[in-house]
Amino acid sequence: MKLTRREVLKSAAAASAFMALNGTLPDMAVAAPGEPDKWVKAVCRFCGTGCGVMIGVKNGKVVTVKGDPNNHNKGFLCLKGAELPSIVNATKSRVTRPYIRNNGQLVPASWDEAMNLVVSKFKSAIKEHGPTSVAYYGSGQALTEESYLANKIWKAGLRCNNVEGNPRLCMASAVGGYYTSFGKDEPIGCYKDIDAATCFFIIGANMSECHPILFKRVAARKQADPNVKIIVVDPRRTNTARIADIHVSFKPGTDLAILNAMAYVIIEEELDNPRFYNKYVNFMTNDKKKVDFKAYRKFLQDYTPEKAEKISGVPAEQIRTIAKMFGNASAPMSLWTMGLNQHIRGVWANNLTTNLHLLTGQLGKPGATNFSLTGQPNACGGVRDTGSLCHLLPAGRMIKKSKDRAALEKQWGLKPGTIAPKPGLHTIALWNAFSEGKIKAMFVLCTNPAQSLPNVNMYTEGMKRKDNFMVLSEPFMDAETVKYCDVLLPPAFWCEKRGVYGCTERRYSLLMKAIEPIGECRPDVDILLDFAKRMGVDPKVIPFNNVDDIWDEWREVSSATPYNFKGMTRARQEKESGILWPCPTEDHPGTCHRYVRGEDPNIPKDYKNKMWFYGTKDGKARLWLRPYAPAAEEPDAKYPMVLTTGRVIDHWHTGTMTMKSPVLRRSFPNAYVEVNIDDAKKHGIKNGDNVLLETRRDKMVFQAKVSDVCRPGLVFVPWFDQNLIINKLTLNAFDKGSKQPEYKICAVRIKKA
Ligand code: SF4
């Protein structure tokens, strides 16, 4: 059969595992037509995998792209990465000059007019209502330097901790999970672990569509060694699930019961590792009391596989099988993403996955790791590491800790007490406050909240208020949030500027500038520096002339912490394709496994034990006793089904970029609703029929895709489609710890429209 280039790419990415198992690994390295004058190094911006790319430039235009053979992806790209040139070249849709809203219309303005208006609004808000009346809302796609700079302008310059961003919507529960389990955020292993793992425990992640290049690596591992096991725990039978040895389908929201039941079986089968947990682990209750192993065993009595079956719908025997598979594996690797994070018990689900590793001692050796897959290309490096959230400070420090504030104030040369001691408003609270007119001025950069916030009608209504003000830095004129902003600024786009992305595995890679910004576009760093200057922020606080100055200060700030990446100089970044922190010196190779003596530079070489979880006071990790609790909105007689949302392989987030690629748009033009065959029969729905979805928030019509992917009682809708914004129907309940909203479960009813 002859396939088109697109078909090859798509099948390679979505179904690479099938091909791998058949013995033919797909070649996903792509070179579009064109003879470039030069190749420039960068990073793909369409998922947290963070593949290195080489941009081919000819006559000042991007003509092609190929995978960077020296980065972790070894030259491979998936379909979205291969389509980067068409997105960069979609210049007709670009915002190329500033605009100001006048009588409801955006009208062209000069940079001076736009920035003067922005600054006057921010100044008057601060004067009349204090610094907590303004806010910054950023992105896991902004460059690290942009997030670091905005964070410093707000927290040090304006004395305002209302710094948030879209990573709150995707990764906050993973941050909370790592922090509560190890005392520090970020994965402790790396991508290389995939090549050594002997059992993959994939829970709440559709890697084949959301992290295709990593999925390819998992499939390659399975191909290399058929004894390698893959367990997929997901209420949908995704392409990821189709290559699994065991697919565990469960009632959405009951994963906590399954994870506790797995721990129960591991102990029952004596697959636990007392030598490890007696030395390195504290058992902790929900109210932060230390307990012993006996108490943990007692707690698990509520989660025998039979009891968990009643909660989750997973046969007890299947729970026993996967627990034994995990417990017997010489190097199990767990992988998860939004399926665990976007829940009101997201942090707990993260903890319970980590518990399996702490209980079996499967950490700190090649292949054995608990690995959270981040959603965005720079959620880790840009937002988590720089502390650009309302409760954080750079490099894992916390606003509420006076010691952390004092240490940073010293490093930043601020007067003691400059950083406000009270955390700012988290994303949902922030947009609630904006909707209520309490936040008077908001700076939104590189994100599209009018489509991505849950229960979004509530917030777009708020954006329409006359007494609040939103400035938006957005490259595309047709992005949903443009409809609501008061000032629109034209930022330089991907590869029109330079800076760092930090992907899931703590890998920092430099994106070099390949082409000049079009029209009057400016890099966001320049926009933020201009803003700080006009706001009268002390130049000693913001002493930067360019993006490289910011990076150098950030390296220096990190060097006083375990994040230490002082060794990643610009010169080194230009030469190398990504380095993993910690990396304290210029000759340090980067760190694959944290907390391991001999690998992690934070552990003295003569330290007596193999592992040291230095993020906690006593150097021990924490195994949490977290009970199962139901979802915020369970199905009931009125709304008897569950709606879940997610991504498809062809599109990224709100589609503002990937819908610019004719190939991606044609391939996947509209959102749809995925309905199980049995449910479709029950409701008289056939493939392609219009189906009305109704929740307590809103109702919408989608075309049906009838299949066996969703389990009965569950429907799935992707969220990329601006014309069918599924977040009008979702719920804005959030996890108490991480403040991450619940996108995966809300009650819905369906009928043929
Ligand atoms: S896997 Fe992710 S980072 Fe890699 S090319 Fe695809 S979209 Fe880009």
CSV table of N, CA, C and O in Angstrom, one decimal, residues 5 105 210 242 250 316 327 371 413 433 483 492 518 576 582 669 681 694 720:
chain,number,residue,atom,x,y,z
A,5,ARG,N,3.0,11.1,2.7
A,5,ARG,CA,3.9,11.4,3.7
A,5,ARG,C,3.2,11.6,5.1
A,5,ARG,O,3.7,11.1,6.1
A,105,GLN,N,-13.9,47.5,19.6
A,105,GLN,CA,-13.0,47.0,18.5
A,105,GLN,C,-11.5,47.2,18.9
A,105,GLN,O,-11.2,48.2,19.5
A,210,CYS,N,0.0,11.9,23.1
A,210,CYS,CA,0.5,13.1,23.8
A,210,CYS,C,2.0,13.2,24.0
A,210,CYS,O,2.5,14.3,24.2
A,242,ARG,N,-3.4,-0.3,23.6
A,242,ARG,CA,-3.5,-1.4,22.7
A,242,ARG,C,-2.1,-2.2,22.6
A,242,ARG,O,-2.1,-3.3,22.1
A,250,PHE,N,-11.0,1.2,34.2
A,250,PHE,CA,-11.6,1.4,35.5
A,250,PHE,C,-12.6,2.5,35.5
A,250,PHE,O,-12.6,3.4,34.6
A,316,ALA,N,-10.7,-8.2,40.9
A,316,ALA,CA,-9.7,-8.3,41.9
A,316,ALA,C,-8.5,-9.1,41.4
A,316,ALA,O,-7.3,-8.8,41.6
A,327,GLY,N,5.6,-5.7,41.2
A,327,GLY,CA,6.4,-6.1,42.4
A,327,GLY,C,7.5,-7.1,42.0
A,327,GLY,O,8.6,-7.1,42.6
A,371,PHE,N,8.0,8.5,37.1
A,371,PHE,CA,8.3,9.5,36.1
A,371,PHE,C,7.1,10.2,35.7
A,371,PHE,O,6.3,9.7,34.9
A,413,GLY,N,19.6,40.9,46.0
A,413,GLY,CA,20.0,42.2,46.5
A,413,GLY,C,18.8,43.1,46.9
A,413,GLY,O,18.9,44.3,46.8
A,433,ALA,N,-11.3,36.1,41.0
A,433,ALA,CA,-11.1,37.5,41.4
A,433,ALA,C,-11.2,38.5,40.3
A,433,ALA,O,-11.7,39.6,40.4
A,483,LYS,N,-10.4,38.0,21.7
A,483,LYS,CA,-11.7,38.6,21.8
A,483,LYS,C,-12.0,39.4,23.0
A,483,LYS,O,-12.9,40.3,23.1
A,492,ALA,N,7.3,38.3,19.4
A,492,ALA,CA,8.1,37.4,18.5
A,492,ALA,C,7.7,36.0,18.7
A,492,ALA,O,7.4,35.6,19.9
A,518,ILE,N,8.6,39.2,12.7
A,518,ILE,CA,8.0,39.9,11.6
A,518,ILE,C,7.3,41.2,12.1
A,518,ILE,O,7.1,41.3,13.3
A,576,GLU,N,26.0,22.2,23.0
A,576,GLU,CA,25.4,20.9,23.4
A,576,GLU,C,23.8,21.0,23.1
A,576,GLU,O,23.3,22.0,23.2
A,582,PRO,N,20.8,18.5,38.3
A,582,PRO,CA,21.9,19.4,38.6
A,582,PRO,C,23.1,19.3,37.7
A,582,PRO,O,23.4,18.2,37.3
A,669,PRO,N,-10.0,18.2,11.6
A,669,PRO,CA,-10.6,19.5,11.6
A,669,PRO,C,-11.5,19.9,12.8
A,669,PRO,O,-11.5,21.1,13.1
A,681,LYS,N,-25.6,2.3,21.1
A,681,LYS,CA,-26.8,1.5,20.8
A,681,LYS,C,-27.9,1.9,21.7
A,681,LYS,O,-29.1,2.1,21.2
A,694,GLU,N,-24.7,17.5,27.5
A,694,GLU,CA,-25.2,18.5,28.5
A,694,GLU,C,-24.7,18.3,29.9
A,694,GLU,O,-24.8,17.2,30.4
A,720,PHE,N,-9.0,20.9,21.6
A,720,PHE,CA,-8.3,21.8,20.8
A,720,PHE,C,-9.2,22.8,20.0
A,720,PHE,O,-8.7,23.8,19.5
